[in-house]
Coordinates of C-alpha atoms in Angstrom, one line a residue:
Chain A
X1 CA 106.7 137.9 96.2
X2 CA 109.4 135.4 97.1
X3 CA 106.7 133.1 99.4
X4 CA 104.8 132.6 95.8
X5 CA 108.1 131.9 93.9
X6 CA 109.5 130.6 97.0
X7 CA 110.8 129.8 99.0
X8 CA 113.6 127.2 97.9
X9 CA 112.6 124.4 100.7
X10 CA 114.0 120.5 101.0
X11 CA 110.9 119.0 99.7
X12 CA 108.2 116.9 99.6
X13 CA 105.1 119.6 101.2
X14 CA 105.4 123.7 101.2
X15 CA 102.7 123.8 104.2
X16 CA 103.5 120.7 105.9
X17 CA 107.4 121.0 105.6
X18 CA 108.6 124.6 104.9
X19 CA 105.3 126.0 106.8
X20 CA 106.4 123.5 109.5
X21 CA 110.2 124.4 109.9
X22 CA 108.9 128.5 109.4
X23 CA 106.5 127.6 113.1
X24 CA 109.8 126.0 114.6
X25 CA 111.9 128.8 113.6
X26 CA 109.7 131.6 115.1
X27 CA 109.4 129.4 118.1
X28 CA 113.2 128.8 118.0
X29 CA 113.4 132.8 117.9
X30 CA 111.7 133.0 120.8
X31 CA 113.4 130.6 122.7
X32 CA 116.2 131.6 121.9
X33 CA 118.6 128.8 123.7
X34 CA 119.0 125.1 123.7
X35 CA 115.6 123.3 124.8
X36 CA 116.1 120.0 126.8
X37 CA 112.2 118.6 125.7
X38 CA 110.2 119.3 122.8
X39 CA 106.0 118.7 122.7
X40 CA 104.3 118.8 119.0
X41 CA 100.8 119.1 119.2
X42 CA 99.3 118.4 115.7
X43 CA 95.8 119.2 114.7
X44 CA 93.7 118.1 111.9
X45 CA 95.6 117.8 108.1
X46 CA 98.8 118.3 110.0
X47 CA 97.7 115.7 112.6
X48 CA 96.5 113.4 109.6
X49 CA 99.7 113.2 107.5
X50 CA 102.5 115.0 109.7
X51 CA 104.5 111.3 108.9
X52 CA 104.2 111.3 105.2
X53 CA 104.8 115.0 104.6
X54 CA 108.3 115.1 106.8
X55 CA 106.4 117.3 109.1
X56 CA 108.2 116.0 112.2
X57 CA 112.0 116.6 111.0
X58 CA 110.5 120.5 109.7
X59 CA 109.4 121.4 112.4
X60 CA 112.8 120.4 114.8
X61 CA 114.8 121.6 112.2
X62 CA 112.9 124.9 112.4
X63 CA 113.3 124.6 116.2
X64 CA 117.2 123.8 116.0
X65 CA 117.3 127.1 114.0
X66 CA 117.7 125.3 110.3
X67 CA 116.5 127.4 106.7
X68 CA 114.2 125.3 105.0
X69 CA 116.8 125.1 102.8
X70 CA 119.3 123.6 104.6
X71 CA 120.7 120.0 104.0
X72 CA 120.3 118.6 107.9
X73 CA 116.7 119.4 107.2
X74 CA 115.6 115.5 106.8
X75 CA 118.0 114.7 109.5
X76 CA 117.0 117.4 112.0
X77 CA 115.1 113.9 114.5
X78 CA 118.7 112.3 114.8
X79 CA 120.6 115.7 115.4
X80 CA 118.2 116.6 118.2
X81 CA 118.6 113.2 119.8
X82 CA 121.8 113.1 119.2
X83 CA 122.2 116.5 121.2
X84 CA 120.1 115.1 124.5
X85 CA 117.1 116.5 123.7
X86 CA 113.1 114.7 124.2
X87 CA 111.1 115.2 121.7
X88 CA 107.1 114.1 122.0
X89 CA 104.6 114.1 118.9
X90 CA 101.0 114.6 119.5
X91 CA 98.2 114.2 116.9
X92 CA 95.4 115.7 118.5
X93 CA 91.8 114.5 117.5
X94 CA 90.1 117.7 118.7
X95 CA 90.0 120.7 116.2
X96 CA 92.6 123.1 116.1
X97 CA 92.4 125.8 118.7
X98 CA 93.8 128.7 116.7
X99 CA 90.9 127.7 113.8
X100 CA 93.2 126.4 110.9
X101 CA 93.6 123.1 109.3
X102 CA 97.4 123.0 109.4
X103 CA 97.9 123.9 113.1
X104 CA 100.9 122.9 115.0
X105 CA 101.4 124.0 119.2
X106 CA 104.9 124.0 120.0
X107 CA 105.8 123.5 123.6
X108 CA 109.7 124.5 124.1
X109 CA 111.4 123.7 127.8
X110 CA 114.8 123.5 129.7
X111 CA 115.8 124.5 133.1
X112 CA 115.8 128.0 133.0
X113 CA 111.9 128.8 130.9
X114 CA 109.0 127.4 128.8
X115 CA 107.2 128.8 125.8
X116 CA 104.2 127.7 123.8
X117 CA 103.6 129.4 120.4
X118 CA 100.6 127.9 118.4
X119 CA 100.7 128.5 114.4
X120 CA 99.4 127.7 111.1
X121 CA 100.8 127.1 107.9
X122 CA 98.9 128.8 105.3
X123 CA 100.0 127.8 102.0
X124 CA 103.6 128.0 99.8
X125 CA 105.2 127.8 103.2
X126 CA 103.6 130.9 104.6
X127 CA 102.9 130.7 108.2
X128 CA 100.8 132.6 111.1
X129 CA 101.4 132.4 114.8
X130 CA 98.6 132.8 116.6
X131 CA 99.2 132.8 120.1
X132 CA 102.7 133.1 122.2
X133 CA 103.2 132.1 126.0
X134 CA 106.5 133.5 127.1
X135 CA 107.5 135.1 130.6
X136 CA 104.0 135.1 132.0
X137 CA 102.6 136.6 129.2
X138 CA 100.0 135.6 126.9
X139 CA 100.3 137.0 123.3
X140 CA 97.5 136.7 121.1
X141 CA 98.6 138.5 117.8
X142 CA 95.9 138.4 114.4
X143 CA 99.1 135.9 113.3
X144 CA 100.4 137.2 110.2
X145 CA 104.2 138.2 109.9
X146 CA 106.2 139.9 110.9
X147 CA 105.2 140.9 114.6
X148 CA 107.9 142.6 116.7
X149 CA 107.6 141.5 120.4
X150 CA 109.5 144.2 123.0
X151 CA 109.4 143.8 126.4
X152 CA 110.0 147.0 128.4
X153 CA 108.3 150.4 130.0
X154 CA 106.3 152.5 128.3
X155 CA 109.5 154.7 127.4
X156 CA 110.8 152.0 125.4
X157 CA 107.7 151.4 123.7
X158 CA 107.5 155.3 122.6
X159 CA 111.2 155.2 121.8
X160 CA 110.8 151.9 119.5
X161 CA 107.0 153.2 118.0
X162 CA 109.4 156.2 116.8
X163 CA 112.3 153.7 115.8
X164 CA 110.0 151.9 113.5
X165 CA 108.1 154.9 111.8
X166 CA 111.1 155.8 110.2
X167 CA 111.3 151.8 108.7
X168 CA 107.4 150.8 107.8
X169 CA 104.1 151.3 109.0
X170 CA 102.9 149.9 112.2
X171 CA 99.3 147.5 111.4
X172 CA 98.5 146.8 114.3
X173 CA 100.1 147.3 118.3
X174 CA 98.9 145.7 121.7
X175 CA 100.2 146.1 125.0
X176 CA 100.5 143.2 127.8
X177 CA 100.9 143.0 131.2
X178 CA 102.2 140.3 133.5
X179 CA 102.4 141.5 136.8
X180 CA 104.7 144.6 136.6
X181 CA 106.4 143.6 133.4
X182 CA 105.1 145.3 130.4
X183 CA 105.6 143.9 126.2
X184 CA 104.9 145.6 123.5
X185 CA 103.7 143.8 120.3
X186 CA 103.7 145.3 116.8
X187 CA 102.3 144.1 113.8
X188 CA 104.8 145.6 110.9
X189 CA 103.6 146.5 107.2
X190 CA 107.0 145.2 106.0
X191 CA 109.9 142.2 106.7
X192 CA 113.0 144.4 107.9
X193 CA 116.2 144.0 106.4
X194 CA 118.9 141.8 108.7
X195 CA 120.9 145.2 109.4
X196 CA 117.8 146.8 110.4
X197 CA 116.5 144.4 112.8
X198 CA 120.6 144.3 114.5
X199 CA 120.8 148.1 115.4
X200 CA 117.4 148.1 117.1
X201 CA 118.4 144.8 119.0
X202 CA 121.6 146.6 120.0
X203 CA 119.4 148.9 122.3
X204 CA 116.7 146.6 123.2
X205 CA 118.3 142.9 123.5
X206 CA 115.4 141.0 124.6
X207 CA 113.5 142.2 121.7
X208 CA 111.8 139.3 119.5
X209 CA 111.5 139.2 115.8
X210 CA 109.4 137.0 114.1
X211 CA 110.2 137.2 110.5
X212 CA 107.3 136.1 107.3
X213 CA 109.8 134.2 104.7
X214 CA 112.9 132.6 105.9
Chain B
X1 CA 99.9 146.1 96.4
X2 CA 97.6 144.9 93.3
X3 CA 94.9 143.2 94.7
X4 CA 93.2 142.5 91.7
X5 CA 94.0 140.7 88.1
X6 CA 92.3 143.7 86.4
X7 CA 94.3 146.6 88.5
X8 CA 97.3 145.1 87.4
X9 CA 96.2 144.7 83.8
X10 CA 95.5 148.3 83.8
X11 CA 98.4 149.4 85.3
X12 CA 100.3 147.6 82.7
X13 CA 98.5 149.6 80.2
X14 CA 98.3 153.2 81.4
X15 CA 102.2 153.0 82.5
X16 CA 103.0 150.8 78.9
X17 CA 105.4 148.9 81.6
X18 CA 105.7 145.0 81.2
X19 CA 103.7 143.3 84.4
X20 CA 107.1 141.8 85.3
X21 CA 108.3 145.5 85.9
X22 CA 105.5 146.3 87.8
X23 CA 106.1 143.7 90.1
X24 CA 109.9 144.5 90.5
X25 CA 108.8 148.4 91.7
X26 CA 106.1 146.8 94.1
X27 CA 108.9 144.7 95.5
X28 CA 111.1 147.6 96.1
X29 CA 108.4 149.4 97.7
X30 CA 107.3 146.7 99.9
X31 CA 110.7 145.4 101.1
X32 CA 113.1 148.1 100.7
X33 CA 115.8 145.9 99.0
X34 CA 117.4 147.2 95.9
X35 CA 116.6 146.3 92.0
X36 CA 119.9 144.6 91.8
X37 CA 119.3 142.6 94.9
X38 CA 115.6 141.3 94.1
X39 CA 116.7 140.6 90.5
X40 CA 119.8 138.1 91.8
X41 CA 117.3 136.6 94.4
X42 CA 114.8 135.6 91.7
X43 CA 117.5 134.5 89.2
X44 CA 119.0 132.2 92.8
X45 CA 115.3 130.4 92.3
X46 CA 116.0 129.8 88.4
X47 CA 118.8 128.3 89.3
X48 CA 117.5 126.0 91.9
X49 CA 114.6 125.3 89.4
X50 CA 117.3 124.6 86.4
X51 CA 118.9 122.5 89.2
X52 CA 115.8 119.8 89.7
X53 CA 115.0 119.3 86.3
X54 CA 118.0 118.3 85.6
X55 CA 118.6 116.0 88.9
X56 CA 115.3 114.0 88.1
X57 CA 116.1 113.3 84.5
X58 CA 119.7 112.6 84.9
X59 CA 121.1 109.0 84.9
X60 CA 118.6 106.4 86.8
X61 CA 116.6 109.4 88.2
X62 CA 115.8 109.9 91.9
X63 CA 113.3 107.8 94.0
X64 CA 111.5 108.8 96.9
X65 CA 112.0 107.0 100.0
X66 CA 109.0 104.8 100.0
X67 CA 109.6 103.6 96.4
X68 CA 106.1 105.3 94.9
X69 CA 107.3 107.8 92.7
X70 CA 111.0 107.8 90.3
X71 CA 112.5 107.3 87.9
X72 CA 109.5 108.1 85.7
X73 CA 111.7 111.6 84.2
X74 CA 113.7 109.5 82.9
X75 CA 111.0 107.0 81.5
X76 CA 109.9 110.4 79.6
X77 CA 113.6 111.2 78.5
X78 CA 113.9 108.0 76.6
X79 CA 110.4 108.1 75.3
X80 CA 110.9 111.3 73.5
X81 CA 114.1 110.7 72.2
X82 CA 112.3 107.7 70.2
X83 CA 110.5 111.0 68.5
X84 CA 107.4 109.4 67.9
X85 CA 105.1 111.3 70.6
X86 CA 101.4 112.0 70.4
X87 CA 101.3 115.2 72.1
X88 CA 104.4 116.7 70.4
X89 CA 108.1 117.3 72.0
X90 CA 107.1 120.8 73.5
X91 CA 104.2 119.5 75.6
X92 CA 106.1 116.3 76.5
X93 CA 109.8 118.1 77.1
X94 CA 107.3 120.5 79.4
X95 CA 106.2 117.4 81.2
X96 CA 109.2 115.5 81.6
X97 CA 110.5 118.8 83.3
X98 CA 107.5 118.8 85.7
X99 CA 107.7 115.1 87.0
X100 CA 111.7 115.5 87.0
X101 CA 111.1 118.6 89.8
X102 CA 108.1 117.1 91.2
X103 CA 110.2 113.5 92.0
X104 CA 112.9 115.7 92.9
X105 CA 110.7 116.8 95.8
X106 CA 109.1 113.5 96.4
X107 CA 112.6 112.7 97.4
X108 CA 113.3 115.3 99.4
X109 CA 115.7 117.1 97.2
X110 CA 115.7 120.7 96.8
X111 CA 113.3 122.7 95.2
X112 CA 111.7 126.0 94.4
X113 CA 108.2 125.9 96.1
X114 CA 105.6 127.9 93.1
X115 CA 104.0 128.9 94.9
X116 CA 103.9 125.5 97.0
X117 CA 106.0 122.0 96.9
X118 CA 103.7 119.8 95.9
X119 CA 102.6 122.2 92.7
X120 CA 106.3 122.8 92.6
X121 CA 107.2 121.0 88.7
X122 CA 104.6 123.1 86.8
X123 CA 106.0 126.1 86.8
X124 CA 109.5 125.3 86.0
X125 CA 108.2 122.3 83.5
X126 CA 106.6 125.2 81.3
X127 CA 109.6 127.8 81.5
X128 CA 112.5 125.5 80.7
X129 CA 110.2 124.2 77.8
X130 CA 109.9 127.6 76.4
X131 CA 113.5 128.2 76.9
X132 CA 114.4 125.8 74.4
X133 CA 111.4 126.6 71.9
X134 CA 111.7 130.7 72.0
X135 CA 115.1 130.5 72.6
X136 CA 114.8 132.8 75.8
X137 CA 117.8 134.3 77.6
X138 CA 118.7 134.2 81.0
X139 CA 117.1 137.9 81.3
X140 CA 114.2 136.2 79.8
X141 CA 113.6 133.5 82.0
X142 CA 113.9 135.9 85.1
X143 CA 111.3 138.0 83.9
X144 CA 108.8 134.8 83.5
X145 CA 109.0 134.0 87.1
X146 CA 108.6 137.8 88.3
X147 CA 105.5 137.5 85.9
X148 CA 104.3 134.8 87.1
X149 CA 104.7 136.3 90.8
X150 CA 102.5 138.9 90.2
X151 CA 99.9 137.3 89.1
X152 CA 100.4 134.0 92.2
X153 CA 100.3 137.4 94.3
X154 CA 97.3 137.9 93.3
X155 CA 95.7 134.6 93.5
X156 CA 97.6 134.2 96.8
X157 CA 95.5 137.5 98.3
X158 CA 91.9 136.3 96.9
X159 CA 92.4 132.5 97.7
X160 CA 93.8 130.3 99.6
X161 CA 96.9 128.3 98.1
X162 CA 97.3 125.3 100.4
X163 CA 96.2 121.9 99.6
X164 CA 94.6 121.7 103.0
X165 CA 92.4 125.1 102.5
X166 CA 91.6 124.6 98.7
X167 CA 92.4 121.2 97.5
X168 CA 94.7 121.0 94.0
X169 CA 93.0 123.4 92.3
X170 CA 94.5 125.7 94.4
X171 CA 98.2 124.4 94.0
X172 CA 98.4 122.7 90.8
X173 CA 95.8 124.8 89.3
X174 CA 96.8 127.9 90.5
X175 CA 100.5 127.3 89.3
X176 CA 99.4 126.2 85.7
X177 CA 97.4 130.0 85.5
X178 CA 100.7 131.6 87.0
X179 CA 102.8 130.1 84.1
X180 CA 99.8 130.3 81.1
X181 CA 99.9 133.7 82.2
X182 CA 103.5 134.2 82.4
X183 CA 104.0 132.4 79.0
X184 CA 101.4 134.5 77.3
X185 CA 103.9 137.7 78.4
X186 CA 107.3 136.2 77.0
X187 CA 105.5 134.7 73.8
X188 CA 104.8 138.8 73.5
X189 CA 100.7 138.9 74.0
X190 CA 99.5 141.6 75.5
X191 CA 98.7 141.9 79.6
X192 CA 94.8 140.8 79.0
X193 CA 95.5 137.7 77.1
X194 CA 97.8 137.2 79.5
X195 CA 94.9 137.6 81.9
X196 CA 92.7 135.5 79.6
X197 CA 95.1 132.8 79.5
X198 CA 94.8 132.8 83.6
X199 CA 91.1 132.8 83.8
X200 CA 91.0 130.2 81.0
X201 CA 94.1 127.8 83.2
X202 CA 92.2 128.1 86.3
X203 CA 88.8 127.3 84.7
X204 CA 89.6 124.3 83.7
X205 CA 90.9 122.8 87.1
X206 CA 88.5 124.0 89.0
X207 CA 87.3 121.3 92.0
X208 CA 90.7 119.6 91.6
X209 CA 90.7 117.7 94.9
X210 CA 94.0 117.3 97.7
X211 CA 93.8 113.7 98.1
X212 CA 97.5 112.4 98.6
X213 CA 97.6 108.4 98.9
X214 CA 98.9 107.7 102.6
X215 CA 99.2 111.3 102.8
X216 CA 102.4 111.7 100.6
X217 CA 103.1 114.5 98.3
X218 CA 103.6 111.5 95.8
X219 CA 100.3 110.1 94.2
X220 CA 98.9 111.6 92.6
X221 CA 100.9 114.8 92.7
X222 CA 103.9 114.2 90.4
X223 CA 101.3 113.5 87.7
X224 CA 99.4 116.4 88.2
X225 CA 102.1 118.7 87.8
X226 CA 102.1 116.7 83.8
X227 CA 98.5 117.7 84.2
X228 CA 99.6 121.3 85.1
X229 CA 101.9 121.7 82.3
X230 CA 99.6 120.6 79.8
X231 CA 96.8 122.6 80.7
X232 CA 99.0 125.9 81.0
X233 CA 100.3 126.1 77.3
X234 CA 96.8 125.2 76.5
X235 CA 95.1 127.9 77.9
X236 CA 98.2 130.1 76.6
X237 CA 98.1 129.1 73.0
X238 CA 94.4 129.9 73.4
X239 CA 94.7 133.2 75.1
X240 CA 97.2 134.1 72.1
X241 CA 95.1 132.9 69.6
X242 CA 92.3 135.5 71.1
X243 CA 90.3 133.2 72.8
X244 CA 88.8 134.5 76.1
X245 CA 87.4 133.0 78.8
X246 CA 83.7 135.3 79.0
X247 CA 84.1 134.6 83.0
X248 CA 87.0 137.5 83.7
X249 CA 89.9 136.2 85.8
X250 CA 89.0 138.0 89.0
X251 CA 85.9 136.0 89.3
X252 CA 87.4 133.1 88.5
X253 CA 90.1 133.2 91.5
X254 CA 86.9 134.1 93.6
X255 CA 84.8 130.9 92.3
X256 CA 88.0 128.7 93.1
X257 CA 88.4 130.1 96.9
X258 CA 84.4 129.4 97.5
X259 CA 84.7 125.6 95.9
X260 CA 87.9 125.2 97.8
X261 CA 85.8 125.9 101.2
X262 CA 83.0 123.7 99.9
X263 CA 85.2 121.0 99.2
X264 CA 85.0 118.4 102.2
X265 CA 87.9 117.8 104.7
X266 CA 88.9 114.2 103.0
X267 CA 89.7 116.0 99.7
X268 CA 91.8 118.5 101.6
X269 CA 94.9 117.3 102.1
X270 CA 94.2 114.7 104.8
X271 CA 94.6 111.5 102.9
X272 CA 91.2 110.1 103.6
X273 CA 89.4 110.4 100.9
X274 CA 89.2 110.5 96.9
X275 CA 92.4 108.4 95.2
X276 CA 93.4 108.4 99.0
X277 CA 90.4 105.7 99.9
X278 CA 91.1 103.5 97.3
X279 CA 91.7 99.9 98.3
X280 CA 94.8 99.9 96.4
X281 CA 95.8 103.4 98.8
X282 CA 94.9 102.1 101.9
X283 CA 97.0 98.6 101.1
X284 CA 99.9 100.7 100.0
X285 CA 99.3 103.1 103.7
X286 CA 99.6 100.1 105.5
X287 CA 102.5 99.2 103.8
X288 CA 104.5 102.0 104.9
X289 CA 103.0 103.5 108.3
X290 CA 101.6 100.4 109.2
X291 CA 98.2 100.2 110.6
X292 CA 97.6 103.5 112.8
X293 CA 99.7 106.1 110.9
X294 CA 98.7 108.9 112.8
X295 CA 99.0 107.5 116.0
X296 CA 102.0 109.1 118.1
X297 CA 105.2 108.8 116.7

């Protein structure tokens, strides 16, 4: 409901700046710390007009953990400078890889890890992420949110499946491997309220949650 | 989860519930928040929307960045205040609030995205016009937008609502047939003309192309948010008048998905084509980006 009337964004584009800063954020959530370099990868409308629309400052401020909302939004290039960080824009000429006009590939890096996560902006700042490279894994969920990512054994995953039951219906679950480190993924029905996504993060702290409307 | 423009109609009916109240319980359901909280959420976006339109039209306006759009709210302002308009003072109050939110966004202000930026001043342009011509109350004005939700939900599900998947007719158009339909329901017309007036809104945008001069949510945009307006309290005072649109309203959201995927990658989004080629466009790209705008930045 709120992504149709909603969401109340800095303007001038829903897809190209809200849909933008949403892809940063889930890659920001993700991430979770400070990146020292930033790569943009930008495919086909969003590699065409990612100047014009404000695309570029978005999609930092997204990544420096900024609401659409927020008033650093158009200043999100100079904050991230300003706090050491490289940033590198791409405009790719190929066709996006994830199969959407508005595709962006966030690469996130600093000493300690690096993560790619490739969405799409759909429309009214509604995004999907399509694929996730974290910790040796590589997640490939159908993209729309919100997906829960858990990495732990099997007992976690039949603790959490029975965690969530009692909140909203599973759509969709996958299982990965990276050598003997196992992650769940679960596609939910539902966003969860903030409360709701704390108490299951206070047993399972590396848990990831990708929320739909900021 | 109403899927369809006639499943809501007919829930409306057999529950003799307002659609707006409809759309409340699904939100319940769907998110688990309470009445109280959903209901101050929406009334936060009527204020942000109450907010723009009166930034753009106050004092010298606002101007975007690269100096194509402003200051033309306020143009309208004055105009009307001369009370000598052709279109009448509702239509052109309705458009004066569109361009004031859409030059808002131009600028990078803040706005409420319905149901996306650039489509952002049609929504709000016909509400706050009705507020002053029904003499609607804040209650009121809440219930418009959760109207108009229900039935953007709807159009959301069956079609795609980005510029860059369906062209215009997909933002501007598809915001004109949430408010025709939302205006219907606080002018008191029933849930089908309310549905009549979205088919008929729709209709008559249909192959509205996304063709953004240097690729800036500027020109043509703000206009066609005017455009928006316009055509909204058209197809309303139609669908109140008993007019109906023959082609029902599901088909219609259908027909605008398939021409949005027929419509060519220059008129979606991408600045290449349509008012986007235009010497005067291309002159006015170079202007600002300079000659290879989408090389790296």
């Amino acid at each position: 409901m709120f992504d149709i009337i909603g969401p109340v964004m800095i303007g001038p584009s829903s897809s190209h700046t809200a849909g933008a800063c949403a892809i940063g954020r889930a890659a920001h959530s993700i991430f979770k710390t400070k990146p020292t370099d930033i790569v943009i990868h930008y495919y086909d409308s969003f590699a065409k007009t990612h100047k014009g629309h404000g695309t570029d400052y978005a999609i930092i401020s997204g990544i420096l953990g900024f609401a659409p909302d927020d008033a650093r939004v158009p200043y999100a290039i100079k904050l991230a400078q300003d706090a050491g960080i490289n940033m590198t824009f791409i405009a790719e000429v190929k066709a996006s890889p994830i199969h959407h006009p508005n595709t962006a590939i966030i690469e996130l890096k600093n000493q300690q890890k690096s993560i790619v996560v490739a969405g799409c902006s759909i429309g009214g700042g509604t995004i999907e992420i399509r694929e996730i490279k974290m910790d040796g894994f590589d997640i490939k969920p159908r993209g729309p949110l919100p997906i829960l990512l858990v990495p732990g054994s099997e007992a976690d995953h039949h603790m959490i499946t029975k965690l969530l039951s009692k909140l909203t219906e599973v759509t969709d679950q996958k299982h990965y491997q990276a050598e003997d480190h196992n992650l769940y993924e679960y596609d939910l029905d539902r966003q969860l309220q903030h409360t709701e996504v704390q108490k299951l993060a206070a047993d399972y702290g590396q848990l990831v949650y990708l929320q739909g409307v900021s | 989860m109403y899927m369809h423009v006639s499943e809501l109609v007919a829930a409306a009916q057999v529950k003799q519930q307002p659609i707006y109240e409809l759309m409340i319980t699904q939100e319940m359901s769907v998110t688990h928040a309470s009445r109280d909280d959903i209901w101050q959420a929406m009334g936060r976006n009527l204020d942000v929307m109450a907010a723009a339109i009166e930034k753009g039209a106050a004092g010298e306006g606002v101007h975007s960045k690269t100096g194509l759009t402003g200051g033309e709210a306020v143009l309208l302002k004055k105009y009307r205040e001369k009370g000598h308009t052709l279109a009448g003072d509702t239509v052109m109050e309705a458009v004066q609030n569109a361009v004031a939110t859409s030059e808002v966004n131009a600028a990078m202000g803040v706005v409420c995205a319905t149901p996306t930026a650039g489509s952002a001043g049609t929504l709000p342009g016909v509400l706050f016009t009705l507020k002053d011509r029904l003499d609607l109350n804040r209650d009121q004005m809440i219930q418009f937008l959760f109207t108009a939700g229900a039935f953007g939900m709807i159009i959301a599900n069956n079609a795609g609502i980005a510029g860059a998947t369906g062209g215009c007719q997909a933002e501007v158009g598809s915001a004109s047939a949430m408010a025709a339909s939302a205006a219907v329901a606080i002018a008191g017309g029933t849930p089908e003309q309310s549905s009549e007036a979205l088919a008929i809104a729709i209709s008559n945008l249909l192959g509205l192309v996304c063709d953004p001069v240097a690729g800036l949510v500027e020109l043509p945009c703000v206009k066609r948010n005017a455009i928006g307006v316009g055509n909204a309290l058209i197809a309303a005072d139609m669908a109140l008048a008993g007019c109906t649109n023959k082609i029902p309203a599901d088909e219609v959201i259908v027909a605008m998905d398939k021409i949005g995927k027929n419509l060519p990658d220059s008129l979606r989004e991408t600045g290449l084509g349509g008012l986007a080629a235009t010497p005067t466009a291309v002159r006015i790209k170079e202007r600002i980006f300079g000659h290879h705008p989408t090389a790296q930045a």
